[in-house]
mmCIF file of C-alpha atoms in Angstrom:
data_model
loop_
_atom_site.group_PDB
_atom_site.id
_atom_site.type_symbol
_atom_site.label_atom_id
_atom_site.label_comp_id
_atom_site.label_asym_id
_atom_site.label_seq_id
_atom_site.Cartn_x
_atom_site.Cartn_y
_atom_site.Cartn_z
ATOM 1 C CA UNK A 60 253.296 -2.876 127.917
ATOM 2 C CA UNK A 61 250.319 -1.048 126.561
ATOM 3 C CA UNK A 62 247.622 -2.251 123.997
ATOM 4 C CA UNK A 63 247.655 -5.455 122.129
ATOM 5 C CA UNK A 64 248.014 -5.800 118.274
ATOM 6 C CA UNK A 65 244.486 -7.229 118.161
ATOM 7 C CA UNK A 66 243.127 -4.273 119.968
ATOM 8 C CA UNK A 67 244.810 -1.644 117.716
ATOM 9 C CA UNK A 68 243.823 -3.507 114.481
ATOM 10 C CA UNK A 69 240.180 -3.401 115.834
ATOM 11 C CA UNK A 70 240.324 0.478 115.922
ATOM 12 C CA UNK A 71 242.241 0.510 112.644
ATOM 13 C CA UNK A 72 245.301 2.451 114.168
ATOM 14 C CA UNK A 73 248.942 1.904 113.535
ATOM 15 C CA UNK A 74 250.601 1.061 116.769
ATOM 16 C CA UNK A 75 253.016 3.681 117.988
ATOM 17 C CA UNK A 76 256.072 1.992 119.337
ATOM 18 C CA UNK A 77 257.603 3.904 122.464
ATOM 19 C CA UNK A 78 260.941 3.643 124.202
ATOM 20 C CA UNK A 79 260.956 5.414 127.660
ATOM 21 C CA UNK A 80 264.367 6.845 128.933
ATOM 22 C CA UNK A 81 264.613 7.986 132.441
ATOM 23 C CA UNK A 82 267.057 7.376 135.262
ATOM 24 C CA UNK A 83 264.293 7.245 137.917
ATOM 25 C CA UNK A 84 262.552 3.862 138.047
ATOM 26 C CA UNK A 85 259.351 5.300 139.494
ATOM 27 C CA UNK A 86 259.190 7.923 136.736
ATOM 28 C CA UNK A 87 259.688 5.048 134.157
ATOM 29 C CA UNK A 88 257.001 2.989 135.524
ATOM 30 C CA UNK A 89 254.643 5.805 135.814
ATOM 31 C CA UNK A 90 255.159 6.873 132.172
ATOM 32 C CA UNK A 91 254.451 3.270 131.134
ATOM 33 C CA UNK A 92 251.242 3.121 133.367
ATOM 34 C CA UNK A 93 249.938 6.441 131.800
ATOM 35 C CA UNK A 94 250.565 5.150 128.163
ATOM 36 C CA UNK A 95 249.132 1.627 128.959
ATOM 37 C CA UNK A 96 245.390 2.495 128.572
ATOM 38 C CA UNK A 97 246.204 4.068 125.072
ATOM 39 C CA UNK A 98 245.220 1.354 122.566
ATOM 40 C CA UNK A 99 247.488 2.765 119.771
ATOM 41 C CA UNK A 100 250.736 3.083 121.868
ATOM 42 C CA UNK A 101 252.898 0.218 123.214
ATOM 43 C CA UNK A 102 255.811 0.583 125.253
ATOM 44 C CA UNK A 103 258.519 -1.596 123.850
ATOM 45 C CA UNK A 104 261.513 -0.872 126.342
ATOM 46 C CA UNK A 105 262.739 1.210 129.110
ATOM 47 C CA UNK A 106 266.142 2.564 129.574
ATOM 48 C CA UNK A 107 267.853 4.018 132.696
ATOM 49 C CA UNK A 108 270.332 6.251 130.876
ATOM 50 C CA UNK A 109 271.141 7.717 127.334
ATOM 51 C CA UNK A 110 273.668 5.046 126.597
ATOM 52 C CA UNK A 111 271.116 2.162 127.370
ATOM 53 C CA UNK A 112 268.439 4.038 125.289
ATOM 54 C CA UNK A 113 270.668 3.832 122.247
ATOM 55 C CA UNK A 114 271.260 0.234 122.676
ATOM 56 C CA UNK A 115 267.692 -0.491 123.171
ATOM 57 C CA UNK A 116 266.632 1.775 120.399
ATOM 58 C CA UNK A 117 268.838 -0.034 117.912
ATOM 59 C CA UNK A 118 267.216 -3.340 119.233
ATOM 60 C CA UNK A 119 263.620 -2.349 119.406
ATOM 61 C CA UNK A 120 263.316 0.449 116.585
ATOM 62 C CA UNK A 121 260.748 2.568 118.491
ATOM 63 C CA UNK A 122 258.744 5.176 116.710
ATOM 64 C CA UNK A 123 259.129 7.696 119.591
ATOM 65 C CA UNK A 124 261.736 7.896 122.351
ATOM 66 C CA UNK A 125 260.376 9.619 125.389
ATOM 67 C CA UNK A 126 263.739 11.044 126.613
ATOM 68 C CA UNK A 127 264.581 12.632 130.027
ATOM 69 C CA UNK A 128 266.936 15.410 129.375
ATOM 70 C CA UNK A 129 269.313 14.990 132.575
ATOM 71 C CA UNK A 130 270.537 11.397 132.966
ATOM 72 C CA UNK A 131 273.794 9.777 134.038
ATOM 73 C CA UNK A 132 276.323 8.035 131.892
ATOM 74 C CA UNK A 133 274.992 9.711 128.705
ATOM 75 C CA UNK A 134 272.582 12.633 128.941
ATOM 76 C CA UNK A 135 269.400 13.085 127.024
ATOM 77 C CA UNK A 136 270.959 15.834 124.737
ATOM 78 C CA UNK A 137 273.791 13.653 123.628
ATOM 79 C CA UNK A 138 271.613 10.610 123.190
ATOM 80 C CA UNK A 139 269.198 12.756 121.096
ATOM 81 C CA UNK A 140 271.960 13.932 118.720
ATOM 82 C CA UNK A 141 273.105 10.415 118.223
ATOM 83 C CA UNK A 142 269.709 9.046 117.659
ATOM 84 C CA UNK A 143 269.020 11.769 115.150
ATOM 85 C CA UNK A 144 272.135 10.906 113.357
ATOM 86 C CA UNK A 145 272.010 7.118 113.468
ATOM 87 C CA UNK A 146 268.408 6.346 113.828
ATOM 88 C CA UNK A 147 266.418 9.285 112.367
ATOM 89 C CA UNK A 148 263.270 7.263 112.241
ATOM 90 C CA UNK A 149 263.246 7.215 116.018
ATOM 91 C CA UNK A 150 261.856 10.500 117.048
ATOM 92 C CA UNK A 151 262.623 12.143 120.314
ATOM 93 C CA UNK A 152 260.202 13.668 122.704
ATOM 94 C CA UNK A 153 262.358 15.365 125.370
ATOM 95 C CA UNK A 154 261.061 15.596 129.145
ATOM 96 C CA UNK A 155 262.353 17.807 131.733
ATOM 97 C CA UNK A 156 261.400 18.525 135.514
ATOM 98 C CA UNK A 157 261.519 22.201 134.620
ATOM 99 C CA UNK A 158 259.701 23.958 131.925
ATOM 100 C CA UNK A 159 262.421 26.673 131.475
ATOM 101 C CA UNK A 160 265.525 24.517 131.036
ATOM 102 C CA UNK A 161 268.464 25.439 128.780
ATOM 103 C CA UNK A 162 268.914 21.725 128.197
ATOM 104 C CA UNK A 163 265.665 21.599 126.395
ATOM 105 C CA UNK A 164 266.852 24.117 123.872
ATOM 106 C CA UNK A 165 270.024 21.971 123.272
ATOM 107 C CA UNK A 166 267.830 18.848 122.816
ATOM 108 C CA UNK A 167 265.708 20.624 120.257
ATOM 109 C CA UNK A 168 268.813 21.740 118.371
ATOM 110 C CA UNK A 169 270.264 18.275 118.616
ATOM 111 C CA UNK A 170 267.097 16.860 116.811
ATOM 112 C CA UNK A 171 264.247 16.349 119.477
ATOM 113 C CA UNK A 172 260.845 16.658 117.793
ATOM 114 C CA UNK A 173 259.166 18.005 120.851
ATOM 115 C CA UNK A 174 259.367 18.816 124.718
ATOM 116 C CA UNK A 175 257.093 18.363 127.775
ATOM 117 C CA UNK A 176 257.474 19.235 131.269
ATOM 118 C CA UNK A 177 257.306 16.099 133.583
ATOM 119 C CA UNK A 178 254.240 17.509 135.318
ATOM 120 C CA UNK A 179 252.159 17.491 131.895
ATOM 121 C CA UNK A 180 248.812 15.751 132.182
ATOM 122 C CA UNK A 181 248.623 12.079 130.639
ATOM 123 C CA UNK A 182 246.379 13.487 127.750
ATOM 124 C CA UNK A 183 249.202 15.988 126.773
ATOM 125 C CA UNK A 184 251.834 13.108 126.969
ATOM 126 C CA UNK A 185 249.805 10.968 124.654
ATOM 127 C CA UNK A 186 248.931 13.833 122.441
ATOM 128 C CA UNK A 187 252.690 14.902 122.147
ATOM 129 C CA UNK A 188 253.704 11.274 121.333
ATOM 130 C CA UNK A 189 251.099 11.263 118.437
ATOM 131 C CA UNK A 190 252.333 14.647 117.154
ATOM 132 C CA UNK A 191 255.961 13.583 117.216
ATOM 133 C CA UNK A 192 255.231 10.353 115.498
ATOM 134 C CA UNK A 193 253.589 12.296 112.654
ATOM 135 C CA UNK A 194 256.809 14.371 112.144
ATOM 136 C CA UNK A 195 255.676 17.545 113.730
ATOM 137 C CA UNK A 196 256.997 19.685 116.403
ATOM 138 C CA UNK A 197 255.174 19.081 119.837
ATOM 139 C CA UNK A 198 256.140 22.329 121.695
ATOM 140 C CA UNK A 199 253.622 25.091 122.639
ATOM 141 C CA UNK A 200 254.712 28.193 120.515
ATOM 142 C CA UNK A 201 254.705 30.564 123.416
ATOM 143 C CA UNK A 202 256.739 28.203 125.618
ATOM 144 C CA UNK A 203 259.069 27.657 122.769
ATOM 145 C CA UNK A 204 259.700 31.363 122.253
ATOM 146 C CA UNK A 205 260.118 31.799 126.135
ATOM 147 C CA UNK A 206 262.819 28.997 126.324
ATOM 148 C CA UNK A 207 264.681 30.150 123.222
ATOM 149 C CA UNK A 208 264.759 33.822 124.048
ATOM 150 C CA UNK A 209 266.109 32.818 127.492
ATOM 151 C CA UNK A 210 268.816 30.308 126.440
ATOM 152 C CA UNK A 211 269.746 30.808 122.882
ATOM 153 C CA UNK A 212 272.972 32.923 122.385
ATOM 154 C CA UNK A 213 272.213 35.988 120.094
ATOM 155 C CA UNK A 214 275.432 37.975 119.753
ATOM 156 C CA UNK A 215 274.293 39.876 116.511
ATOM 157 C CA UNK A 216 270.881 41.237 117.579
ATOM 158 C CA UNK A 217 269.384 43.494 115.003
ATOM 159 C CA UNK A 218 267.908 46.802 116.367
ATOM 160 C CA UNK A 219 263.903 46.771 116.400
ATOM 161 C CA UNK A 220 263.826 48.955 113.211
ATOM 162 C CA UNK A 221 266.504 46.948 111.319
ATOM 163 C CA UNK A 222 266.074 43.256 110.415
ATOM 164 C CA UNK A 223 268.090 43.402 107.243
ATOM 165 C CA UNK A 224 270.986 41.484 108.605
ATOM 166 C CA UNK A 225 269.108 38.356 109.156
ATOM 167 C CA UNK A 226 267.731 38.580 105.582
ATOM 168 C CA UNK A 227 271.138 39.112 104.148
ATOM 169 C CA UNK A 228 272.433 36.039 106.020
ATOM 170 C CA UNK A 229 269.859 34.069 104.244
ATOM 171 C CA UNK A 230 269.885 35.388 100.669
ATOM 172 C CA UNK A 231 267.564 32.753 99.397
ATOM 173 C CA UNK A 232 264.671 34.113 101.329
ATOM 174 C CA UNK A 233 262.354 36.465 99.714
ATOM 175 C CA UNK A 234 261.029 39.554 101.822
ATOM 176 C CA UNK A 235 257.766 37.851 102.448
ATOM 177 C CA UNK A 236 259.384 34.561 103.677
ATOM 178 C CA UNK A 237 261.593 36.605 106.109
ATOM 179 C CA UNK A 238 258.447 38.158 107.551
ATOM 180 C CA UNK A 239 256.645 34.810 107.922
ATOM 181 C CA UNK A 240 259.790 33.415 109.524
ATOM 182 C CA UNK A 241 259.835 36.391 112.084
ATOM 183 C CA UNK A 242 256.212 35.685 112.959
ATOM 184 C CA UNK A 243 256.823 32.039 113.392
ATOM 185 C CA UNK A 244 259.824 32.966 115.732
ATOM 186 C CA UNK A 245 257.653 35.286 117.811
ATOM 187 C CA UNK A 246 255.193 32.519 118.564
ATOM 188 C CA UNK A 247 252.403 32.838 116.275
ATOM 189 C CA UNK A 248 250.600 29.774 114.649
ATOM 190 C CA UNK A 249 249.742 29.611 110.962
ATOM 191 C CA UNK A 250 246.245 31.075 111.605
ATOM 192 C CA UNK A 251 247.652 34.033 113.557
ATOM 193 C CA UNK A 252 250.201 34.554 110.722
ATOM 194 C CA UNK A 253 247.436 34.460 108.138
ATOM 195 C CA UNK A 254 245.423 37.028 109.955
ATOM 196 C CA UNK A 255 248.414 39.337 110.621
ATOM 197 C CA UNK A 256 249.650 39.144 106.959
ATOM 198 C CA UNK A 257 246.165 38.994 105.292
ATOM 199 C CA UNK A 258 246.730 35.973 103.325
ATOM 200 C CA UNK A 259 245.324 32.431 103.446
ATOM 201 C CA UNK A 260 246.440 29.691 105.768
ATOM 202 C CA UNK A 261 247.510 27.489 102.718
ATOM 203 C CA UNK A 262 249.647 30.486 101.556
ATOM 204 C CA UNK A 263 251.375 30.498 104.980
ATOM 205 C CA UNK A 264 251.960 26.717 104.841
ATOM 206 C CA UNK A 265 253.499 27.148 101.470
ATOM 207 C CA UNK A 266 255.813 29.866 102.701
ATOM 208 C CA UNK A 267 256.735 27.712 105.811
ATOM 209 C CA UNK A 268 257.644 24.703 103.636
ATOM 210 C CA UNK A 269 259.777 26.938 101.597
ATOM 211 C CA UNK A 270 261.496 28.550 104.547
ATOM 212 C CA UNK A 271 262.319 25.255 106.176
ATOM 213 C CA UNK A 272 263.885 24.036 102.963
ATOM 214 C CA UNK A 273 266.015 27.193 102.497
ATOM 215 C CA UNK A 274 267.189 27.295 105.945
ATOM 216 C CA UNK A 275 267.756 23.609 106.234
ATOM 217 C CA UNK A 276 265.778 23.121 109.190
ATOM 218 C CA UNK A 277 263.348 20.428 110.069
ATOM 219 C CA UNK A 278 260.456 21.976 112.092
ATOM 220 C CA UNK A 279 259.310 25.078 113.775
ATOM 221 C CA UNK A 280 261.436 24.581 116.866
ATOM 222 C CA UNK A 281 264.668 24.631 114.697
ATOM 223 C CA UNK A 282 263.295 27.538 112.601
ATOM 224 C CA UNK A 283 262.770 29.531 115.851
ATOM 225 C CA UNK A 284 266.102 28.615 117.151
ATOM 226 C CA UNK A 285 267.667 29.844 113.754
ATOM 227 C CA UNK A 286 265.772 33.046 113.956
ATOM 228 C CA UNK A 287 267.213 34.009 117.362
ATOM 229 C CA UNK A 288 270.687 32.965 116.293
ATOM 230 C CA UNK A 289 270.796 34.953 113.176
ATOM 231 C CA UNK A 290 269.453 38.155 115.015
ATOM 232 C CA UNK A 291 266.134 38.151 113.110
ATOM 233 C CA UNK A 292 264.386 38.438 116.486
ATOM 234 C CA UNK A 293 265.723 39.419 120.069
ATOM 235 C CA UNK A 294 264.565 38.088 123.367
ATOM 236 C CA UNK A 295 262.321 41.242 123.870
ATOM 237 C CA UNK A 296 260.349 40.352 120.778
ATOM 238 C CA UNK A 297 259.219 37.047 122.173
ATOM 239 C CA UNK A 298 255.571 36.418 122.806
ATOM 240 C CA UNK A 299 254.233 37.019 126.225
ATOM 241 C CA UNK A 300 253.814 33.859 128.302
ATOM 242 C CA UNK A 301 250.357 32.502 128.797
#
């Protein structure tokens, strides 16, 4: 287990309670050792499959579940869906051996707040856990668009010069909101959207809040998935990889 309560109180941080779910014992132990030095994170339990993760989540009430996508008995996608439904306060950070994995998109659609490849640095893991705990999506925008453009089904793709069908499928969105949604889906962050549209970052944030509410999505990841599924953007419009 990582840092003690006294240590965390000393630095004035709220302890982030983490459950690790992975079918490989060495991976579980390695993740726990990586998180050990962080004074604001404590590993409360380790699970070897999705079913056990659900049982332990109900017992320990973690803030973040670091969830391997591919596990026996119950995989990470199914476990994420059940956690999102039954214990929404437990936010899932999905892990995969491969950075291009269709299961990752399924996990994001099921309710995961973020995704990291297993070869990510310890610093990236800690940062992602903090981000997910804060209720934000922990997925690099360009990686997200690559994943979704590769694996999300888009059977009604609009031609490049015609984006009206997506707008018509979401009649509550204004034309400006549709344009912000499109830019989010192509991998731009708030600052880049503000520069592209020549508006302030705070205005972009207001648009995005409204878009999420009207689409019924929780975060950028789900908004991007919705954009591809609606036909607002097609795979060829995704941002180039880094």
